[in-house]
Coordinates of N, CA and C and ligand atoms in Angstrom, one line a residue:
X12 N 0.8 -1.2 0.0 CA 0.0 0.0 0.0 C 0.9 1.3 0.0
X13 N 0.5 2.3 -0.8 CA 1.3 3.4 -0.8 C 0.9 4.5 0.3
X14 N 2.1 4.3 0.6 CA 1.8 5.8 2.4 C 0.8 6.8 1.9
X15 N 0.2 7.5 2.9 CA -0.4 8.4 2.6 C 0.2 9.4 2.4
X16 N 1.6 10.0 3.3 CA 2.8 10.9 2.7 C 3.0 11.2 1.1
X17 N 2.8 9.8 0.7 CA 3.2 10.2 -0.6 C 2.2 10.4 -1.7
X18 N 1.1 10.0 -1.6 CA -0.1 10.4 -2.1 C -0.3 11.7 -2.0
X19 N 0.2 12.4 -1.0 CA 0.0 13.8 -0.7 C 0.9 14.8 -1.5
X20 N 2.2 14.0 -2.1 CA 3.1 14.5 -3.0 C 2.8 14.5 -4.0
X21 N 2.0 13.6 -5.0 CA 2.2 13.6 -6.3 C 1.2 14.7 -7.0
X22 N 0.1 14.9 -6.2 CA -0.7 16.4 -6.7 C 0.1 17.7 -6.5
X23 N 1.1 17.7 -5.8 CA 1.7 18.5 -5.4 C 2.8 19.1 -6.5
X24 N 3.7 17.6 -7.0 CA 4.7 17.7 -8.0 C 4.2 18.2 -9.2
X25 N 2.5 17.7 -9.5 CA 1.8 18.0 -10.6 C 1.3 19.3 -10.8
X26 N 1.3 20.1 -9.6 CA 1.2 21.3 -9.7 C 2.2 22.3 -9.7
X27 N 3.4 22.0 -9.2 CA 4.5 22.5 -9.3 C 5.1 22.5 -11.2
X28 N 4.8 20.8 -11.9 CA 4.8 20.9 -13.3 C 4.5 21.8 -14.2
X29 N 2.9 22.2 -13.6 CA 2.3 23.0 -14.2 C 2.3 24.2 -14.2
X30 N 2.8 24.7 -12.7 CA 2.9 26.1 -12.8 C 4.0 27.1 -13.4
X31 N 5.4 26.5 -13.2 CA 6.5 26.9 -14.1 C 6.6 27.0 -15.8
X32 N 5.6 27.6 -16.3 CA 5.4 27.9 -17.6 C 6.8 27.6 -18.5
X33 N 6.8 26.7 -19.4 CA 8.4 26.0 -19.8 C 8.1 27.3 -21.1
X34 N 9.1 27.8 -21.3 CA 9.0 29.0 -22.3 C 9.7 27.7 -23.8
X35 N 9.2 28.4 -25.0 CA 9.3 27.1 -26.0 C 10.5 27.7 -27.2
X36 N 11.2 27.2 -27.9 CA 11.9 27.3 -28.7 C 10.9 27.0 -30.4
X37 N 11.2 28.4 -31.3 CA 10.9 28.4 -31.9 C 11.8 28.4 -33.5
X38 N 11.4 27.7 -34.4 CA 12.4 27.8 -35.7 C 11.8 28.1 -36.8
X39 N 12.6 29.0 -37.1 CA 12.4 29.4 -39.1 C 13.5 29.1 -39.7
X40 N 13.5 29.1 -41.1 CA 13.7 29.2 -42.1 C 13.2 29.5 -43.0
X41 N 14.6 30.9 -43.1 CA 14.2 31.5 -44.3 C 15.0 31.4 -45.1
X42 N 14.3 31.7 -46.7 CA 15.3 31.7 -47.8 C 15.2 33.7 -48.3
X43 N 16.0 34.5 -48.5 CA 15.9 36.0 -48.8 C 16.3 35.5 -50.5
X44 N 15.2 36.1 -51.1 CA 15.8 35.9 -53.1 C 14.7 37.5 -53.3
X45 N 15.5 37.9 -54.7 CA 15.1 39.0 -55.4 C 13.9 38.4 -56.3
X46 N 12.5 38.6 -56.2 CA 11.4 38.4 -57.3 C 10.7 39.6 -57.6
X47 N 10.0 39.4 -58.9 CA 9.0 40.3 -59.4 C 7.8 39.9 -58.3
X48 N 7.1 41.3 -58.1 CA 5.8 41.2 -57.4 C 5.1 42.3 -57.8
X49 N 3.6 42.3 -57.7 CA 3.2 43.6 -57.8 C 2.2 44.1 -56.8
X50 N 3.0 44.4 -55.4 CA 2.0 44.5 -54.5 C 0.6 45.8 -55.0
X51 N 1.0 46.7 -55.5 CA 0.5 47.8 -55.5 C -0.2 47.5 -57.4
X52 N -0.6 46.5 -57.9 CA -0.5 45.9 -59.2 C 0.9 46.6 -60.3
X53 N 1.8 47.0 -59.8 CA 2.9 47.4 -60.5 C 3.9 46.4 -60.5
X54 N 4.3 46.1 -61.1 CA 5.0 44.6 -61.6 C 7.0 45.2 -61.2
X55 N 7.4 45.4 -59.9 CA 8.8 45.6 -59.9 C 9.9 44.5 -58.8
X56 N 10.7 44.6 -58.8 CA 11.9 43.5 -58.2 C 12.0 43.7 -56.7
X57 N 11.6 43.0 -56.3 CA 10.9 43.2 -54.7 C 12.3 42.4 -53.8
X58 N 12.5 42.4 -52.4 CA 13.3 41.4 -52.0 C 12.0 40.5 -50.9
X59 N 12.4 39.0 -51.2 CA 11.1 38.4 -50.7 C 11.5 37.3 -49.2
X60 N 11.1 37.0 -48.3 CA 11.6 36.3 -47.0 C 10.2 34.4 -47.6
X61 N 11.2 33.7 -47.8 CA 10.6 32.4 -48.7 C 8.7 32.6 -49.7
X62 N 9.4 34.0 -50.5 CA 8.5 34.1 -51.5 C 7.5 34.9 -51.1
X63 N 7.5 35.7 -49.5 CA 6.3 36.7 -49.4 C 7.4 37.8 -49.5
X64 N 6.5 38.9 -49.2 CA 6.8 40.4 -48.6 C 5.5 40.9 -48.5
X65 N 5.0 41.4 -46.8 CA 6.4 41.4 -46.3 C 6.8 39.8 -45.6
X66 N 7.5 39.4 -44.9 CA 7.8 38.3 -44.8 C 6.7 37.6 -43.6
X67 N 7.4 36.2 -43.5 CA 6.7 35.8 -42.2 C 6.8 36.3 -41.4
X68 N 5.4 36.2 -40.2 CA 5.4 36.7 -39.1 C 6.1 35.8 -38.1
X69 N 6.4 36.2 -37.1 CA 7.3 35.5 -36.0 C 6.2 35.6 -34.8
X70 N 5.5 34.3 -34.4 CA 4.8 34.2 -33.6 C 4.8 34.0 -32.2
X71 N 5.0 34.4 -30.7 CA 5.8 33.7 -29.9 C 5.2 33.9 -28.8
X72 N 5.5 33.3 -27.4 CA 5.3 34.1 -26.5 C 6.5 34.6 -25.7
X73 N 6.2 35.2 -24.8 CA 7.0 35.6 -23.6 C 8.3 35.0 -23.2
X74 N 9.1 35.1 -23.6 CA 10.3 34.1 -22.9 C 10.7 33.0 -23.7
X75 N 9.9 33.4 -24.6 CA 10.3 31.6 -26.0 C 11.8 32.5 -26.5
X76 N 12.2 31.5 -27.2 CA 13.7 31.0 -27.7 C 13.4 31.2 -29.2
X77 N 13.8 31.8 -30.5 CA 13.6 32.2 -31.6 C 14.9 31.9 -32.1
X78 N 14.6 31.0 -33.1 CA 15.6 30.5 -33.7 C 15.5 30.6 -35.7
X79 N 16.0 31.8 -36.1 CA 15.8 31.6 -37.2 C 17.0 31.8 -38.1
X80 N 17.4 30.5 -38.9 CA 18.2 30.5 -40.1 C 18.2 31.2 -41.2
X81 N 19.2 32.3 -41.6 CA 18.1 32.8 -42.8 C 19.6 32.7 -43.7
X82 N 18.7 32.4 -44.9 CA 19.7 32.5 -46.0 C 19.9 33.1 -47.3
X83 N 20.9 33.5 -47.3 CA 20.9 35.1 -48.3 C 20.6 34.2 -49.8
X84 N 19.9 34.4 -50.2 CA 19.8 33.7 -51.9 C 20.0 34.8 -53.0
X85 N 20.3 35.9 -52.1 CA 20.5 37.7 -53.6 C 21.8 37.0 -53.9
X86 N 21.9 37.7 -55.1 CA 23.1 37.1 -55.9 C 24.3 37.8 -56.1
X87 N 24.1 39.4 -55.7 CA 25.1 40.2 -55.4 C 24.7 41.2 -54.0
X88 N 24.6 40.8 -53.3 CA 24.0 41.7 -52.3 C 23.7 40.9 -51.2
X89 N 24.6 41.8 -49.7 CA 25.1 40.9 -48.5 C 23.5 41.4 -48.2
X90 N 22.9 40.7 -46.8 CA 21.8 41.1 -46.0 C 22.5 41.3 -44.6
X91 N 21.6 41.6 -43.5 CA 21.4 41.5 -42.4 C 20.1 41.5 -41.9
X92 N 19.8 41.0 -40.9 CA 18.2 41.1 -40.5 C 18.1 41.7 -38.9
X93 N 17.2 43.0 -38.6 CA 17.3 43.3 -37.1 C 16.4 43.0 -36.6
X94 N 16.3 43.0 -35.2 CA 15.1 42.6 -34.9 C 14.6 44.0 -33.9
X95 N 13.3 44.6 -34.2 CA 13.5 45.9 -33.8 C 12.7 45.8 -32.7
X96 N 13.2 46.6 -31.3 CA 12.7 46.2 -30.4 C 12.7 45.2 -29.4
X97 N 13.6 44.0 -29.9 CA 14.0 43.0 -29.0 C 15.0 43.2 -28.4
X98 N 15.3 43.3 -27.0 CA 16.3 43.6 -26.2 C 17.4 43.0 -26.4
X99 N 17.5 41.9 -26.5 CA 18.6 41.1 -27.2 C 19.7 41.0 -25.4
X100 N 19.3 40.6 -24.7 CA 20.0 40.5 -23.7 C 20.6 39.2 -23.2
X101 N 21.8 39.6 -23.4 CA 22.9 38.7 -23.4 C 23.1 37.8 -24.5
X102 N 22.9 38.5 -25.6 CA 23.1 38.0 -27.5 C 22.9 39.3 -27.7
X103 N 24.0 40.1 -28.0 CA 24.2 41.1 -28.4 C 24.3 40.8 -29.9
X104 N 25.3 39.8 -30.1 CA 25.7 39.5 -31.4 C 24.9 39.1 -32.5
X105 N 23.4 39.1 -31.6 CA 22.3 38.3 -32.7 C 21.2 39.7 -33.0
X106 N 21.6 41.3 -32.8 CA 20.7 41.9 -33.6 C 20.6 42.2 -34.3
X107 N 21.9 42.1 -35.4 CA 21.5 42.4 -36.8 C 21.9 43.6 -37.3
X108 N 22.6 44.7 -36.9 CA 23.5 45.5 -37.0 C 24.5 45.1 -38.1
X109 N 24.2 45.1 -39.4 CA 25.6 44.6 -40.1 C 26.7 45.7 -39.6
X110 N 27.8 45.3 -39.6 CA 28.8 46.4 -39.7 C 29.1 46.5 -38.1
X111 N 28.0 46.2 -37.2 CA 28.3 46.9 -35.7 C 28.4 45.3 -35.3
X112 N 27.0 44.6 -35.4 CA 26.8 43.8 -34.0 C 27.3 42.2 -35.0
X113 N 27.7 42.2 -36.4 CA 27.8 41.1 -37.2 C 28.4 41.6 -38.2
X114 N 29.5 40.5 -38.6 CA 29.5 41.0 -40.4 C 28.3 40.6 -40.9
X115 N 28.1 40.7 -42.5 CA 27.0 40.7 -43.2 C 26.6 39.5 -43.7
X116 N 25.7 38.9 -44.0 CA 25.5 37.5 -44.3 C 25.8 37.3 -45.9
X117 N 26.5 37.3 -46.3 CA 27.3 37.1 -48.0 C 26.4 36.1 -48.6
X118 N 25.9 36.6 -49.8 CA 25.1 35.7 -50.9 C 26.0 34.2 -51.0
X119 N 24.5 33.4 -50.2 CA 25.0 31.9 -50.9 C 25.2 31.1 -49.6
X120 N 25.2 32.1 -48.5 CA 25.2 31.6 -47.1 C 24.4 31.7 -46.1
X121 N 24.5 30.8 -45.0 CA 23.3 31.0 -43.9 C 24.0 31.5 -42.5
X122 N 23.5 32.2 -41.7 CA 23.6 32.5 -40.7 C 22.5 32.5 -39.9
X123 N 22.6 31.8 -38.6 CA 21.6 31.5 -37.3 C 22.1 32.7 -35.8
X124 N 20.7 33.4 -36.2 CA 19.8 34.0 -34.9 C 19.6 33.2 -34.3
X125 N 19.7 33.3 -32.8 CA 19.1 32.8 -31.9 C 18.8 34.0 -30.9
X126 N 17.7 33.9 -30.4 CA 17.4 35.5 -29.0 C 16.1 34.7 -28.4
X127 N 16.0 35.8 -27.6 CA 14.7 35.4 -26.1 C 13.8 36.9 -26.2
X128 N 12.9 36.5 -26.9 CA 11.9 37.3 -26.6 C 11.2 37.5 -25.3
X129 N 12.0 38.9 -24.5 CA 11.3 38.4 -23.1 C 10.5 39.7 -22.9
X130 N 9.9 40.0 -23.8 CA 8.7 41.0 -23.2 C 7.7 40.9 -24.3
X131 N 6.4 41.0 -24.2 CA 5.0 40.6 -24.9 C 5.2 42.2 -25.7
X132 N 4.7 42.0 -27.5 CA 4.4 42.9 -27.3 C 4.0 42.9 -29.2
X133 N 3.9 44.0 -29.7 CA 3.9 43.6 -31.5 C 5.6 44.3 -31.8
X134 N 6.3 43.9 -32.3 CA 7.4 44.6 -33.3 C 7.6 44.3 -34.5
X135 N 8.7 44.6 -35.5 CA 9.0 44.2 -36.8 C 10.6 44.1 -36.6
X136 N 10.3 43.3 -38.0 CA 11.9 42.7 -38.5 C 11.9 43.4 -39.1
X137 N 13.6 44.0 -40.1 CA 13.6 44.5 -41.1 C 14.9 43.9 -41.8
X138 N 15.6 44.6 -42.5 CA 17.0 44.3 -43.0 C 17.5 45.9 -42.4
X139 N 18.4 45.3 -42.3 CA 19.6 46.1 -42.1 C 20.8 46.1 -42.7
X140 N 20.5 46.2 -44.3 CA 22.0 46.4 -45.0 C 21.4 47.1 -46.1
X141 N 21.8 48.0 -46.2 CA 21.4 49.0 -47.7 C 20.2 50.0 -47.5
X142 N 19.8 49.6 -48.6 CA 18.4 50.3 -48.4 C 17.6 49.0 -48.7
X143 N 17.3 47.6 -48.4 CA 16.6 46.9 -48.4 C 15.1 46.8 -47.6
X144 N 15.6 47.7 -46.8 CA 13.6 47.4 -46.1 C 12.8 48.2 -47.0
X145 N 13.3 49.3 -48.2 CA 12.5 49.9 -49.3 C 12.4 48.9 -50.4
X146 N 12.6 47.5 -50.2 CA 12.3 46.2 -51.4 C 11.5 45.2 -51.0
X147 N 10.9 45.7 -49.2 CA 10.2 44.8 -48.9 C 11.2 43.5 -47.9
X148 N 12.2 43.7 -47.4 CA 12.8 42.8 -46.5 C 12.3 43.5 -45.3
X149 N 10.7 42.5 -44.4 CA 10.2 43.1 -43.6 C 9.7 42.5 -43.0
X150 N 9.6 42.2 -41.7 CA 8.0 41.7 -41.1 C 7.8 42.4 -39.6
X151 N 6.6 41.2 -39.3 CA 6.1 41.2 -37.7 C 6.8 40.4 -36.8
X152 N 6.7 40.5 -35.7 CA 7.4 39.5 -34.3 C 6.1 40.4 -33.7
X153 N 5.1 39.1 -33.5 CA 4.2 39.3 -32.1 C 4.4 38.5 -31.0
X154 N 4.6 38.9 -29.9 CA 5.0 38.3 -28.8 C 3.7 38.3 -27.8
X155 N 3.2 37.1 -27.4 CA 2.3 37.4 -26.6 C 2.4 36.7 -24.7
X156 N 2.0 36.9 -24.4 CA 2.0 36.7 -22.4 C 2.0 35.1 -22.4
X157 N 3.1 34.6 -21.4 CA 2.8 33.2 -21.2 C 1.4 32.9 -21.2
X158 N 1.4 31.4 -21.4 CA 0.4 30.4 -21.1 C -0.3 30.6 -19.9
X159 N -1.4 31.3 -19.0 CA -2.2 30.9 -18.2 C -2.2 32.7 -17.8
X160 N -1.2 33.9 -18.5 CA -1.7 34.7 -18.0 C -2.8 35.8 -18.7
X161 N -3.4 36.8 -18.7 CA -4.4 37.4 -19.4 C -3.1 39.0 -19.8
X162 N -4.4 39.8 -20.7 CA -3.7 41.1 -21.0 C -4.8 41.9 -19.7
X163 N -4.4 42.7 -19.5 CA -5.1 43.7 -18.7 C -6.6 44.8 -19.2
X164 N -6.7 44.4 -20.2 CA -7.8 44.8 -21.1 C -8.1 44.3 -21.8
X165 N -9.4 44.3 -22.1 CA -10.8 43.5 -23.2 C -10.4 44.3 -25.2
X166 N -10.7 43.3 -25.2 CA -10.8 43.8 -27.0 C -11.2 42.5 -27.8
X167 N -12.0 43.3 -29.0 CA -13.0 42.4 -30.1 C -11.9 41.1 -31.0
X168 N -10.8 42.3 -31.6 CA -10.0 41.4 -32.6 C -8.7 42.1 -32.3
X169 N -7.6 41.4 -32.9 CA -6.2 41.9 -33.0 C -5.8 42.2 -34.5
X170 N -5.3 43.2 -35.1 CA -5.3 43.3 -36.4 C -3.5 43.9 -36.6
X171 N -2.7 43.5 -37.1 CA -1.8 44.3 -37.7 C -1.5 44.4 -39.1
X172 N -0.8 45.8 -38.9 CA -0.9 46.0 -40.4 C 0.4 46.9 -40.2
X173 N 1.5 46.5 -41.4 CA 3.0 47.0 -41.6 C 2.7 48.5 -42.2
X174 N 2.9 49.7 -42.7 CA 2.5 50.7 -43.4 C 4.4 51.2 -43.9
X175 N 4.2 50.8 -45.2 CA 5.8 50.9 -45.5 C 5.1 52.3 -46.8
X176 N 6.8 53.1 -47.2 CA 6.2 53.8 -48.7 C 6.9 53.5 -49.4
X177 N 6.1 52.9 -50.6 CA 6.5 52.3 -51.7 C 7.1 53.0 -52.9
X178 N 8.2 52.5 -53.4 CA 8.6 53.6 -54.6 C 8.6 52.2 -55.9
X179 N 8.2 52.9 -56.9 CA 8.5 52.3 -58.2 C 9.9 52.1 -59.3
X180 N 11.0 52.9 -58.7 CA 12.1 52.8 -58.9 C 12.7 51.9 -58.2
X181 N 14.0 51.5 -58.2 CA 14.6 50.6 -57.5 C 15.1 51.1 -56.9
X182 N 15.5 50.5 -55.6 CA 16.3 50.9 -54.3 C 17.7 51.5 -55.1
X183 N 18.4 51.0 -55.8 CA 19.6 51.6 -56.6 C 19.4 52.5 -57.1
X184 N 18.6 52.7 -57.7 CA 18.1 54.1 -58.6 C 17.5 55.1 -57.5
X185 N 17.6 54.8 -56.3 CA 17.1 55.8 -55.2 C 18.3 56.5 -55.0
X186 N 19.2 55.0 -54.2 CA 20.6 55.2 -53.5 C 21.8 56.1 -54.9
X187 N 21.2 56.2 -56.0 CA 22.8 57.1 -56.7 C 21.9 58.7 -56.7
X188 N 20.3 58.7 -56.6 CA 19.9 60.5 -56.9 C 20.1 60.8 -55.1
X189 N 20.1 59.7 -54.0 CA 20.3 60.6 -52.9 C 21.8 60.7 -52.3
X190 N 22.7 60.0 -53.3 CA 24.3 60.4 -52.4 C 25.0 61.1 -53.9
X191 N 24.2 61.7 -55.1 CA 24.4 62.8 -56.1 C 25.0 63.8 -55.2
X192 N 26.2 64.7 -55.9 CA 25.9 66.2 -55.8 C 26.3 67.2 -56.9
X193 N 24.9 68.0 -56.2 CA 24.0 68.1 -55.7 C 23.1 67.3 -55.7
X194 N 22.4 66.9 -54.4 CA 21.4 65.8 -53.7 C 20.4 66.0 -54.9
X195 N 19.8 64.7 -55.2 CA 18.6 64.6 -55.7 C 17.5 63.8 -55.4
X196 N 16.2 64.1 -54.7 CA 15.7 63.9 -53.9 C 14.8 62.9 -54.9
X197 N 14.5 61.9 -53.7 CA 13.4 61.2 -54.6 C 12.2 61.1 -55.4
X198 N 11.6 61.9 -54.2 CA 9.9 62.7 -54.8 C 9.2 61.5 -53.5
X199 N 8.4 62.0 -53.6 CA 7.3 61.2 -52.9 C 7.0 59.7 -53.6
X200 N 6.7 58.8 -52.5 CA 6.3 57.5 -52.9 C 5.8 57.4 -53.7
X201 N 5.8 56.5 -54.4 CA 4.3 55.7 -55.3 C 3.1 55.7 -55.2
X202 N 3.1 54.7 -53.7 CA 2.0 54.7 -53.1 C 2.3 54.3 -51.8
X203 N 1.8 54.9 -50.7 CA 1.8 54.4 -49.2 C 1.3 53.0 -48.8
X204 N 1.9 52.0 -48.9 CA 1.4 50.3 -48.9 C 1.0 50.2 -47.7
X205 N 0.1 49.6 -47.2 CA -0.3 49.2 -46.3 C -0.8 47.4 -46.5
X206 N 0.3 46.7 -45.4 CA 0.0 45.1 -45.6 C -0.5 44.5 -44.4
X207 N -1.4 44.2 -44.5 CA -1.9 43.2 -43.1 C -1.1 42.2 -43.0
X208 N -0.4 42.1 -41.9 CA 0.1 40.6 -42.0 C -0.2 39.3 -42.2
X209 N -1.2 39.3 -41.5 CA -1.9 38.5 -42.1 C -2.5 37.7 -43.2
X210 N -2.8 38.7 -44.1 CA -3.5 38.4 -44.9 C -3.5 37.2 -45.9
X211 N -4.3 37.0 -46.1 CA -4.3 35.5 -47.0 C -3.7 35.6 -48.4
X212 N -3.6 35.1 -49.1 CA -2.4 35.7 -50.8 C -3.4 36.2 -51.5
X213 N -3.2 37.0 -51.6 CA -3.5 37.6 -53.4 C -2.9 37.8 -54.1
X214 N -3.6 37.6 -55.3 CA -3.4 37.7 -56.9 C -3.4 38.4 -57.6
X215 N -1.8 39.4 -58.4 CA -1.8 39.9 -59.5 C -1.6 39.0 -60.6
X216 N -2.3 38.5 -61.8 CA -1.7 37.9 -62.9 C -0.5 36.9 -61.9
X217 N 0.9 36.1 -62.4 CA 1.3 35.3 -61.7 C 1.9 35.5 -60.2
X218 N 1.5 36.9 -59.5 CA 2.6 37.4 -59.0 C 1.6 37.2 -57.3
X219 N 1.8 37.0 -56.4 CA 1.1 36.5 -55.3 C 2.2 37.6 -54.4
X220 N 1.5 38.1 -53.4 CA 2.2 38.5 -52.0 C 1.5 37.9 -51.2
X221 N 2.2 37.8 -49.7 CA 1.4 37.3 -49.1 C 0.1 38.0 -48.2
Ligands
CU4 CU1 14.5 49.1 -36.7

């Protein structure tokens, strides 16, 4: 017969299991390549995170472990990826600073992020080499509250949406009229893009974003 001491322990162990929320390790892979897209139906050379822009979102909660591979597939053109807003504490080396916090990730190779999302909250990824976040190297990182706690306020739905300005020229044809002299200024966007993250794919003719 089992003592009653110990019967008194195993509810006990079982709630001790439960209550230390195990924070989770999460993985991507990505591939970064140059395609045609037309988010705005204008058909120009976008940079894409495995065939969207803007890219995957990064889903997580509180204290999870983010592990993402990403791999440069441009064919002349180094990347870096930051993560904006993530404290990055004690991985300095993983925010994505080319030049400061990393060298650059050289076409044809992969380099692994690893960080700790330890505060709930919405941010975005971007690139950090060139002028690449104007080609669409971009996303979300939503972070949300461990497992079993609440937010402090009521609400219907959660919606995000990235609000980038879009130009029809290429990032290169930006970068030689703004380091000209005399400066030559771009002009105003295209069009001011606004992307749900979310959103399900649509369709220009063959050209899908996500
Ligand atoms: Cu930033």
């Amino acid at each position: 017969m089992v003592p009653v001491r110990f019967l008194l322990l195993i509810p006990l162990i079982a709630l001790l299991n439960g209550y230390g929320v195990e924070a989770r390790i999460r993985r991507y892979k990505w591939e970064v390549k140059n395609e045609f897209k037309s988010p705005d139906c204008y058909r120009k050379m976008v940079i894409t995170i495995n065939g969207r822009t803007p890219g995957p979102t990064i889903r997580a909660q509180q204290n999870d472990t983010i592990i993402v591979e990403v791999t440069n597939s441009l064919f002349t053109e180094n990347i870096a990826i930051h993560w904006h807003g993530i404290r990055q504490i004690g991985t300095p080396w993983f925010d994505g600073s080319e030049g400061i916090t990393q060298c650059p990730i050289l076409p044809g190779t992969t380099f692994k992020y690893q960080f700790v999302v330890d505060r709930p909250g919405t941010y975005v990824y971007h690139a950090h080499y060139g002028m690449q976040r104007d080609s669409g190297l971009y996303g979300s990182i939503i972070v949300g509250l461990p497992d079993g706690e609440s937010e402090p306020f009521a609400y219907d739905y959660d919606r995000n949406i990235i609000l980038n300005d879009w130009y029809h020229n290429s990032t290169t044809e930006q970068a030689v009229g703004l380091s000209k002299v005399p400066f030559q200024w771009i002009g105003e966007p295209q069009v001011d893009i606004s992307l749900p993250v979310f959103q399900v794919n649509k369709c220009f003719g063959d050209d899908c974003f996500m």
